[in-house]
Tab-separated table of C-alpha atoms in Angstrom:
chain	number	residue	atom	x	y	z
A	6	PRO	CA	1.769	-19.531	12.501
A	7	ASP	CA	4.387	-20.345	9.886
A	8	ALA	CA	8.182	-20.261	9.661
A	9	MET	CA	8.082	-16.478	10.134
A	10	GLY	CA	5.950	-16.763	13.275
A	11	ILE	CA	2.618	-15.296	12.359
A	12	HIS	CA	2.013	-14.445	8.764
A	13	CYS	CA	-0.648	-12.394	7.034
A	14	ASN	CA	-0.390	-12.424	3.258
A	15	ALA	CA	-2.691	-9.420	2.975
A	16	HIS	CA	0.226	-7.011	2.875
A	17	VAL	CA	-0.619	-3.378	2.390
A	18	ASN	CA	1.312	-3.299	-0.876
A	19	ASN	CA	-0.864	-5.908	-2.603
A	20	PHE	CA	-2.948	-3.978	-5.107
A	21	VAL	CA	-4.070	-4.443	-8.667
A	22	VAL	CA	-4.630	-1.581	-11.083
A	23	LYS	CA	-8.245	-1.717	-12.212
A	24	PRO	CA	-9.010	-1.448	-15.922
A	25	LEU	CA	-10.154	2.054	-16.863
A	26	GLY	CA	-13.868	2.488	-16.179
A	27	SER	CA	-14.303	-0.726	-14.181
A	28	GLY	CA	-15.927	-1.291	-10.838
A	29	GLU	CA	-18.541	0.608	-8.919
A	30	MET	CA	-16.238	3.502	-8.035
A	31	LEU	CA	-15.038	4.964	-11.302
A	32	THR	CA	-12.846	7.462	-9.450
A	33	THR	CA	-10.424	4.857	-8.094
A	34	PHE	CA	-7.464	3.236	-9.793
A	35	LEU	CA	-6.574	0.473	-7.350
A	36	ALA	CA	-8.251	-2.497	-5.705
A	37	ALA	CA	-6.795	-4.381	-2.746
A	38	LEU	CA	-6.168	-8.097	-3.094
A	39	ASP	CA	-4.480	-11.095	-1.509
A	40	PHE	CA	-6.687	-11.606	1.522
A	41	ASP	CA	-6.278	-15.395	1.441
A	42	MET	CA	-4.197	-15.377	4.620
A	43	ALA	CA	-5.802	-12.423	6.388
A	44	PHE	CA	-7.041	-13.053	9.916
A	45	THR	CA	-9.610	-11.667	12.327
A	46	ARG	CA	-9.362	-10.743	15.997
A	47	ASP	CA	-10.497	-14.267	16.910
A	48	GLY	CA	-7.732	-15.803	14.792
A	49	TYR	CA	-4.976	-13.525	16.095
A	50	LEU	CA	-2.242	-15.391	18.010
A	51	PRO	CA	-0.363	-12.956	20.286
A	52	GLU	CA	2.033	-15.682	21.464
A	53	ALA	CA	3.272	-16.076	17.889
A	54	VAL	CA	4.523	-12.490	17.832
A	55	ALA	CA	5.760	-12.074	21.395
A	56	SER	CA	9.242	-11.358	20.023
A	57	LYS	CA	7.842	-8.397	18.043
A	58	ALA	CA	6.533	-6.574	21.118
A	59	GLY	CA	8.915	-3.696	20.445
A	60	LEU	CA	7.036	-2.987	17.215
A	61	GLY	CA	3.702	-3.108	19.021
A	62	LEU	CA	2.648	-6.260	17.180
A	63	ASP	CA	1.942	-8.223	20.352
A	64	THR	CA	-1.661	-6.967	20.604
A	65	TRP	CA	-4.535	-6.942	18.110
A	66	ASP	CA	-4.825	-3.153	18.339
A	67	GLY	CA	-1.081	-2.904	17.831
A	68	VAL	CA	-1.287	-4.931	14.602
A	69	LEU	CA	-4.145	-2.772	13.313
A	70	ASN	CA	-2.285	0.411	14.215
A	71	PHE	CA	0.925	-0.823	12.580
A	72	GLU	CA	-0.845	-1.794	9.340
A	73	ALA	CA	-2.784	1.479	9.201
A	74	THR	CA	0.023	3.849	10.081
A	75	MET	CA	3.412	2.305	9.493
A	76	GLY	CA	2.422	-0.305	6.921
A	77	MET	CA	0.428	1.692	4.395
A	78	ARG	CA	2.227	4.980	4.974
A	79	LEU	CA	5.616	3.364	4.397
A	80	VAL	CA	4.457	1.478	1.294
A	81	LEU	CA	3.033	4.636	-0.270
A	82	ALA	CA	6.239	6.482	0.604
A	83	GLY	CA	8.260	3.839	-1.256
A	84	SER	CA	9.606	1.721	1.588
A	85	ASP	CA	9.695	-2.055	1.383
A	86	PHE	CA	9.856	-2.410	5.199
A	87	ALA	CA	6.325	-3.862	5.455
A	88	SER	CA	6.791	-6.238	2.527
A	89	THR	CA	8.097	-9.766	2.552
A	90	GLY	CA	8.353	-10.128	-1.191
A	91	VAL	CA	8.924	-6.893	-3.079
A	92	ALA	CA	12.096	-4.840	-2.933
A	93	ASN	CA	11.916	-1.166	-3.773
A	94	ASP	CA	15.414	0.176	-4.061
A	95	GLY	CA	14.530	3.015	-6.420
A	96	ALA	CA	16.610	1.478	-9.191
A	97	GLY	CA	15.761	2.817	-12.573
A	98	VAL	CA	14.548	6.208	-11.363
A	99	PRO	CA	16.856	8.742	-12.979
A	100	GLU	CA	18.140	11.531	-10.768
A	101	SER	CA	16.223	14.012	-12.936
A	102	HIS	CA	12.939	12.339	-11.904
A	103	LYS	CA	13.570	11.943	-8.158
A	104	ALA	CA	11.718	15.161	-7.290
A	105	VAL	CA	8.660	14.058	-9.280
A	106	GLU	CA	8.717	10.653	-7.574
A	107	ALA	CA	8.886	12.314	-4.157
A	108	ALA	CA	6.020	14.676	-5.031
A	109	VAL	CA	3.794	11.817	-6.207
A	110	ARG	CA	4.592	9.727	-3.137
A	111	ASP	CA	3.952	12.687	-0.816
A	112	THR	CA	0.590	13.226	-2.526
A	113	LEU	CA	-0.310	9.556	-2.021
A	114	VAL	CA	0.613	9.647	1.677
A	115	ALA	CA	-1.275	12.922	2.223
A	116	ALA	CA	-4.422	11.523	0.576
A	117	TYR	CA	-4.190	8.319	2.613
A	118	GLU	CA	-3.787	10.204	5.876
A	119	ALA	CA	-6.662	12.577	5.016
A	120	ALA	CA	-8.923	9.583	4.272
A	121	ARG	CA	-7.957	7.847	7.532
A	122	ALA	CA	-8.745	11.000	9.486
A	123	GLY	CA	-12.088	11.423	7.692
A	124	GLY	CA	-10.882	14.664	6.156
A	125	GLU	CA	-10.877	16.151	2.709
A	126	ASP	CA	-8.359	15.122	0.077
A	127	ALA	CA	-6.257	18.131	-0.890
A	128	HIS	CA	-6.226	16.749	-4.434
A	129	PRO	CA	-9.800	15.564	-5.022
A	130	HIS	CA	-10.906	13.595	-8.065
A	131	THR	CA	-11.493	15.670	-11.187
A	132	ASP	CA	-13.438	14.013	-13.991
A	133	ALA	CA	-11.597	16.046	-16.622
A	134	LEU	CA	-8.210	14.715	-15.445
A	135	HIS	CA	-9.185	11.096	-14.809
A	136	GLY	CA	-8.094	9.844	-18.241
A	137	ALA	CA	-4.730	11.578	-17.999
A	138	ALA	CA	-4.215	10.308	-14.447
A	139	TYR	CA	-5.011	6.765	-15.579
A	140	ASP	CA	-2.492	7.184	-18.407
A	141	LEU	CA	0.115	8.147	-15.802
A	142	VAL	CA	-0.683	4.995	-13.777
A	143	HIS	CA	-0.459	2.899	-16.947
A	144	LEU	CA	2.890	4.484	-17.867
A	145	ALA	CA	4.219	3.721	-14.375
A	146	LEU	CA	3.229	0.083	-14.834
A	147	CYS	CA	4.960	-0.060	-18.215
A	148	LEU	CA	8.139	1.472	-16.796
A	149	THR	CA	8.266	-1.001	-13.901
A	150	THR	CA	7.471	-4.165	-15.842
A	151	HIS	CA	11.056	-5.424	-15.666
A	152	VAL	CA	11.977	-4.123	-12.212
A	153	GLU	CA	13.479	-6.951	-10.203
A	154	GLY	CA	13.225	-7.107	-6.458
């Protein structure tokens, strides 16, 4: 436990964008990171989160369910609820681009939920579009370089 009670630094919003063409899976753009404070079932301390029972965080299965459903889904949808360090207030997104942002976020959430359910991604990887999709990811990084949170 720490000052926040129980703390896992492996937040669902901790990703790094992989360099184009790197890694074993050439169809992915992201790699998870920051597992230095992750914990296992044996290291879980339910007494440290007794005050969070209303969120379902007072059991191991509750923590897993929260991270899988609320945590990742909310992060992909643009919420900073599950983050202790990054604010996402949508600043800098012009009104003219809000619909595109919503469409991209909806696509991310739909793909995540399909993968969790063992289903098919409605927008599967296409080799011919991979370079352009990577360019879009790179552009997003460039546009958010100076976003403060």
